[in-house]
């Protein structure tokens, strides 16, 4: 493999498979298969000492990230002059980067000063999956308004917006400010809780 570790989703790994007849007789009907990619190549006849190379590419998936590695097995099969099967195989393991579930929450109010009793403030809450794996069961809550929104599944890079309104009360005027905290929670593919918040 041309890359060995810290592979990310979407990275392309190029495998070079070298098949060599290390025996003392000619082999026929030699075929190479790559179990990871399901690639198959017919080499045909190989004299003693003959060597052939094939290449295959594989794109790292999110499942590979969760597994933490990719194991690839290449198998070569052929027949000797007596018609008996001859087999050779090799494995190559590459490591992926660690699963990093992350939610980023940003919140903005359309009004921030000179608020009076009865004024309505609209909050826009933006939730983004800034990690490297899909998150499930994502829920956003607004502690000030007690609003709650189920987003569900968010792929890496996905972004969702929700809005909520709040009416200024006399208690807010006495306090001198309104603090609003938005929290997003979800689970990574391993079931670990991921949380993000903004206030």
C-alpha positions as YAML, in Angstrom:
chain: A
units: angstrom
residues:
- id: 1
  name: UNK
  ca: [0.00, 0.00, 0.00]
- id: 2
  name: UNK
  ca: [1.28, 3.49, -0.80]
- id: 3
  name: UNK
  ca: [-0.17, 4.89, 2.46]
- id: 4
  name: UNK
  ca: [0.03, 3.14, 5.82]
- id: 5
  name: UNK
  ca: [-1.64, 5.23, 8.54]
- id: 6
  name: UNK
  ca: [-3.84, 8.17, 9.57]
- id: 7
  name: UNK
  ca: [-6.07, 7.64, 6.55]
- id: 8
  name: UNK
  ca: [-9.21, 9.75, 6.32]
- id: 9
  name: UNK
  ca: [-12.57, 9.08, 4.68]
- id: 10
  name: UNK
  ca: [-12.13, 9.64, 0.95]
- id: 11
  name: UNK
  ca: [-8.38, 8.96, 0.93]
- id: 12
  name: UNK
  ca: [-7.36, 6.69, -1.93]
- id: 13
  name: UNK
  ca: [-4.91, 3.89, -1.22]
- id: 14
  name: UNK
  ca: [-3.03, 2.32, -4.15]
- id: 15
  name: UNK
  ca: [-2.09, -1.32, -3.66]
- id: 16
  name: UNK
  ca: [0.70, -2.86, -5.74]
- id: 17
  name: UNK
  ca: [0.37, -6.64, -5.92]
- id: 18
  name: UNK
  ca: [3.47, -8.53, -7.05]
- id: 19
  name: UNK
  ca: [3.08, -12.15, -8.12]
- id: 20
  name: UNK
  ca: [6.23, -14.23, -8.64]
- id: 21
  name: UNK
  ca: [6.59, -17.86, -9.66]
- id: 22
  name: UNK
  ca: [9.15, -18.97, -7.08]
- id: 23
  name: UNK
  ca: [8.82, -22.62, -8.03]
- id: 24
  name: UNK
  ca: [10.78, -24.66, -10.59]
- id: 25
  name: UNK
  ca: [7.97, -25.40, -13.08]
- id: 26
  name: UNK
  ca: [5.81, -23.27, -15.36]
- id: 27
  name: UNK
  ca: [2.40, -22.41, -13.97]
- id: 28
  name: UNK
  ca: [-0.68, -21.93, -16.10]
- id: 29
  name: UNK
  ca: [-4.06, -20.21, -15.65]
- id: 30
  name: UNK
  ca: [-2.61, -17.86, -13.02]
- id: 31
  name: UNK
  ca: [-5.26, -15.46, -11.67]
- id: 32
  name: UNK
  ca: [-4.85, -12.80, -8.98]
- id: 33
  name: UNK
  ca: [-7.75, -11.57, -6.86]
- id: 34
  name: UNK
  ca: [-7.92, -8.71, -4.38]
- id: 35
  name: UNK
  ca: [-10.44, -9.52, -1.64]
- id: 36
  name: UNK
  ca: [-10.92, -5.91, -0.53]
- id: 37
  name: UNK
  ca: [-11.68, -4.43, -3.94]
- id: 38
  name: UNK
  ca: [-12.97, -7.60, -5.63]
- id: 39
  name: UNK
  ca: [-10.45, -6.90, -8.39]
- id: 40
  name: UNK
  ca: [-9.38, -9.85, -10.53]
- id: 41
  name: UNK
  ca: [-6.55, -10.13, -13.09]
- id: 42
  name: UNK
  ca: [-5.70, -13.02, -15.38]
- id: 43
  name: UNK
  ca: [-1.95, -13.41, -15.77]
- id: 44
  name: UNK
  ca: [-2.07, -16.75, -17.60]
- id: 45
  name: UNK
  ca: [1.24, -18.62, -17.92]
- id: 46
  name: UNK
  ca: [4.23, -17.90, -15.67]
- id: 47
  name: UNK
  ca: [7.63, -19.51, -16.16]
- id: 48
  name: UNK
  ca: [9.88, -20.15, -13.13]
- id: 49
  name: UNK
  ca: [11.19, -16.81, -11.87]
- id: 50
  name: UNK
  ca: [8.60, -14.79, -13.81]
- id: 51
  name: UNK
  ca: [7.12, -11.81, -12.00]
- id: 52
  name: UNK
  ca: [4.00, -9.72, -12.69]
- id: 53
  name: UNK
  ca: [2.69, -6.60, -10.98]
- id: 54
  name: UNK
  ca: [-0.87, -5.27, -10.85]
- id: 55
  name: UNK
  ca: [-2.22, -2.20, -9.08]
- id: 56
  name: UNK
  ca: [-5.60, -1.50, -7.56]
- id: 57
  name: UNK
  ca: [-7.04, 1.47, -5.69]
- id: 58
  name: UNK
  ca: [-9.37, 1.57, -2.71]
- id: 59
  name: UNK
  ca: [-11.18, 4.56, -1.19]
- id: 60
  name: UNK
  ca: [-11.37, 4.75, 2.61]
- id: 61
  name: UNK
  ca: [-14.94, 4.70, 3.96]
- id: 62
  name: UNK
  ca: [-16.49, 5.74, 7.24]
- id: 63
  name: UNK
  ca: [-16.87, 2.06, 8.17]
- id: 64
  name: UNK
  ca: [-13.09, 1.74, 7.83]
- id: 65
  name: UNK
  ca: [-12.66, 4.68, 10.23]
- id: 66
  name: UNK
  ca: [-14.90, 2.98, 12.78]
- id: 67
  name: UNK
  ca: [-12.93, -0.27, 12.38]
- id: 68
  name: UNK
  ca: [-9.66, 1.65, 12.75]
- id: 69
  name: UNK
  ca: [-7.95, -0.25, 9.96]
- id: 70
  name: UNK
  ca: [-8.30, -1.83, 6.53]
- id: 71
  name: UNK
  ca: [-7.10, -5.38, 5.96]
- id: 72
  name: UNK
  ca: [-6.52, -6.36, 2.33]
- id: 73
  name: UNK
  ca: [-5.72, -9.89, 1.17]
- id: 74
  name: UNK
  ca: [-4.44, -10.69, -2.32]
- id: 75
  name: UNK
  ca: [-4.51, -14.27, -3.58]
- id: 76
  name: UNK
  ca: [-2.81, -15.78, -6.63]
- id: 77
  name: UNK
  ca: [-3.90, -19.18, -7.98]
- id: 78
  name: UNK
  ca: [-2.60, -21.27, -10.83]
- id: 79
  name: UNK
  ca: [-1.93, -24.85, -11.93]
- id: 80
  name: UNK
  ca: [1.32, -26.78, -12.18]
- id: 81
  name: UNK
  ca: [2.05, -29.11, -15.14]
- id: 82
  name: UNK
  ca: [0.28, -31.98, -13.30]
- id: 83
  name: UNK
  ca: [-2.94, -29.93, -12.97]
- id: 84
  name: UNK
  ca: [-2.54, -29.43, -9.22]
- id: 85
  name: UNK
  ca: [-3.57, -26.08, -7.75]
- id: 86
  name: UNK
  ca: [-0.82, -23.73, -6.59]
- id: 87
  name: UNK
  ca: [-1.81, -20.83, -4.32]
- id: 88
  name: UNK
  ca: [-0.04, -17.86, -2.77]
- id: 89
  name: UNK
  ca: [-1.42, -14.99, -0.72]
- id: 90
  name: UNK
  ca: [-0.39, -11.93, 1.22]
- id: 91
  name: UNK
  ca: [-2.11, -9.47, 3.56]
- id: 92
  name: UNK
  ca: [-1.56, -5.76, 3.99]
- id: 93
  name: UNK
  ca: [-3.03, -3.69, 6.84]
- id: 94
  name: UNK
  ca: [-3.32, 0.08, 6.88]
- id: 95
  name: UNK
  ca: [-4.48, 2.23, 9.80]
- id: 96
  name: UNK
  ca: [-7.10, 4.96, 9.69]
- id: 97
  name: UNK
  ca: [-7.30, 8.10, 11.77]
- id: 98
  name: UNK
  ca: [-9.23, 7.91, 15.04]
- id: 99
  name: UNK
  ca: [-12.97, 8.48, 15.14]
- id: 100
  name: UNK
  ca: [-13.54, 12.12, 16.13]
- id: 101
  name: UNK
  ca: [-17.20, 13.01, 16.64]
- id: 102
  name: UNK
  ca: [-17.72, 16.75, 17.02]
- id: 103
  name: UNK
  ca: [-20.68, 19.13, 16.98]
- id: 104
  name: UNK
  ca: [-20.25, 22.89, 16.68]
- id: 105
  name: UNK
  ca: [-23.11, 25.15, 17.73]
- id: 106
  name: UNK
  ca: [-23.35, 28.86, 16.96]
- id: 107
  name: UNK
  ca: [-26.24, 31.09, 17.91]
- id: 108
  name: UNK
  ca: [-27.13, 34.61, 16.88]
- id: 109
  name: UNK
  ca: [-29.86, 36.96, 18.06]
- id: 110
  name: UNK
  ca: [-31.45, 39.44, 15.65]
- id: 111
  name: UNK
  ca: [-31.55, 42.05, 18.46]
- id: 112
  name: UNK
  ca: [-28.91, 42.44, 21.16]
- id: 113
  name: UNK
  ca: [-29.37, 45.84, 22.82]
- id: 114
  name: UNK
  ca: [-31.93, 48.47, 23.88]
- id: 115
  name: UNK
  ca: [-34.53, 45.74, 24.44]
- id: 116
  name: UNK
  ca: [-37.83, 46.58, 26.11]
- id: 117
  name: UNK
  ca: [-40.47, 44.43, 27.79]
- id: 118
  name: UNK
  ca: [-42.48, 42.76, 25.03]
- id: 119
  name: UNK
  ca: [-39.72, 42.90, 22.40]
- id: 120
  name: UNK
  ca: [-39.36, 39.65, 20.50]
- id: 121
  name: UNK
  ca: [-35.84, 38.32, 19.91]
- id: 122
  name: UNK
  ca: [-35.30, 35.71, 17.18]
- id: 123
  name: UNK
  ca: [-32.44, 33.31, 17.78]
- id: 124
  name: UNK
  ca: [-30.87, 31.43, 14.86]
- id: 125
  name: UNK
  ca: [-29.07, 28.29, 16.00]
- id: 126
  name: UNK
  ca: [-26.65, 26.64, 13.56]
- id: 127
  name: UNK
  ca: [-25.51, 23.09, 14.27]
- id: 128
  name: UNK
  ca: [-22.65, 21.63, 12.23]
- id: 129
  name: UNK
  ca: [-21.02, 18.21, 12.27]
- id: 130
  name: UNK
  ca: [-17.36, 19.24, 12.33]
- id: 131
  name: UNK
  ca: [-16.13, 15.72, 13.09]
- id: 132
  name: UNK
  ca: [-15.06, 12.93, 10.74]
- id: 133
  name: UNK
  ca: [-17.96, 10.48, 11.21]
- id: 134
  name: UNK
  ca: [-21.74, 10.50, 10.83]
- id: 135
  name: UNK
  ca: [-23.58, 11.37, 14.03]
- id: 136
  name: UNK
  ca: [-26.96, 9.89, 14.94]
- id: 137
  name: UNK
  ca: [-29.84, 10.98, 17.17]
- id: 138
  name: UNK
  ca: [-28.78, 14.63, 17.03]
- id: 139
  name: UNK
  ca: [-31.08, 16.83, 19.12]
- id: 140
  name: UNK
  ca: [-30.80, 20.59, 19.72]
- id: 141
  name: UNK
  ca: [-32.23, 22.28, 22.79]
- id: 142
  name: UNK
  ca: [-32.56, 25.97, 23.62]
- id: 143
  name: UNK
  ca: [-32.42, 26.37, 27.40]
- id: 144
  name: UNK
  ca: [-33.98, 29.84, 27.45]
- id: 145
  name: UNK
  ca: [-37.06, 28.96, 25.41]
- id: 146
  name: UNK
  ca: [-37.08, 25.24, 26.28]
- id: 147
  name: UNK
  ca: [-37.37, 24.56, 22.55]
- id: 148
  name: UNK
  ca: [-36.18, 21.20, 21.26]
- id: 149
  name: UNK
  ca: [-35.55, 20.01, 17.69]
- id: 150
  name: UNK
  ca: [-34.67, 16.54, 16.49]
- id: 151
  name: UNK
  ca: [-32.23, 16.68, 13.59]
- id: 152
  name: UNK
  ca: [-31.50, 12.95, 13.51]
- id: 153
  name: UNK
  ca: [-28.54, 11.92, 11.36]
- id: 154
  name: UNK
  ca: [-25.78, 14.32, 10.33]
- id: 155
  name: UNK
  ca: [-22.96, 13.37, 7.96]
- id: 156
  name: UNK
  ca: [-19.55, 15.02, 8.38]
- id: 157
  name: UNK
  ca: [-19.79, 18.63, 7.21]
- id: 158
  name: UNK
  ca: [-23.61, 18.68, 7.39]
- id: 159
  name: UNK
  ca: [-25.19, 21.83, 8.79]
- id: 160
  name: UNK
  ca: [-28.70, 22.49, 10.10]
- id: 161
  name: UNK
  ca: [-30.37, 25.74, 11.17]
- id: 162
  name: UNK
  ca: [-33.27, 26.22, 13.56]
- id: 163
  name: UNK
  ca: [-34.89, 29.42, 14.79]
- id: 164
  name: UNK
  ca: [-36.67, 30.25, 18.03]
- id: 165
  name: UNK
  ca: [-38.23, 33.40, 19.41]
- id: 166
  name: UNK
  ca: [-38.20, 34.80, 22.94]
- id: 167
  name: UNK
  ca: [-40.20, 37.69, 24.39]
- id: 168
  name: UNK
  ca: [-38.38, 40.03, 26.78]
- id: 169
  name: UNK
  ca: [-39.87, 40.10, 30.28]
- id: 170
  name: UNK
  ca: [-39.65, 42.56, 33.15]
- id: 171
  name: UNK
  ca: [-37.36, 40.08, 34.97]
- id: 172
  name: UNK
  ca: [-34.96, 40.30, 32.02]
- id: 173
  name: UNK
  ca: [-34.87, 44.09, 32.34]
- id: 174
  name: UNK
  ca: [-34.16, 43.82, 36.07]
- id: 175
  name: UNK
  ca: [-31.36, 41.29, 35.37]
- id: 176
  name: UNK
  ca: [-29.96, 43.59, 32.70]
- id: 177
  name: UNK
  ca: [-29.36, 40.83, 30.16]
- id: 178
  name: UNK
  ca: [-30.69, 37.60, 28.71]
- id: 179
  name: UNK
  ca: [-28.41, 34.57, 28.58]
- id: 180
  name: UNK
  ca: [-29.40, 31.92, 26.08]
- id: 181
  name: UNK
  ca: [-27.55, 28.61, 25.76]
- id: 182
  name: UNK
  ca: [-28.11, 26.20, 22.89]
- id: 183
  name: UNK
  ca: [-26.92, 22.62, 23.20]
- id: 184
  name: UNK
  ca: [-26.66, 19.92, 20.54]
- id: 185
  name: UNK
  ca: [-26.19, 16.26, 21.46]
- id: 186
  name: UNK
  ca: [-25.73, 13.20, 19.31]
- id: 187
  name: UNK
  ca: [-23.96, 9.83, 19.13]
- id: 188
  name: UNK
  ca: [-20.98, 8.71, 17.07]
- id: 189
  name: UNK
  ca: [-21.04, 5.27, 15.33]
- id: 190
  name: UNK
  ca: [-19.61, 3.68, 18.50]
- id: 191
  name: UNK
  ca: [-22.49, 5.01, 20.61]
- id: 192
  name: UNK
  ca: [-20.34, 7.65, 22.35]
- id: 193
  name: UNK
  ca: [-22.16, 10.90, 23.19]
- id: 194
  name: UNK
  ca: [-21.02, 14.01, 21.33]
- id: 195
  name: UNK
  ca: [-22.00, 17.45, 22.64]
- id: 196
  name: UNK
  ca: [-21.64, 21.00, 21.38]
- id: 197
  name: UNK
  ca: [-22.97, 24.24, 22.85]
- id: 198
  name: UNK
  ca: [-22.99, 27.99, 22.44]
- id: 199
  name: UNK
  ca: [-24.29, 30.81, 24.61]
...
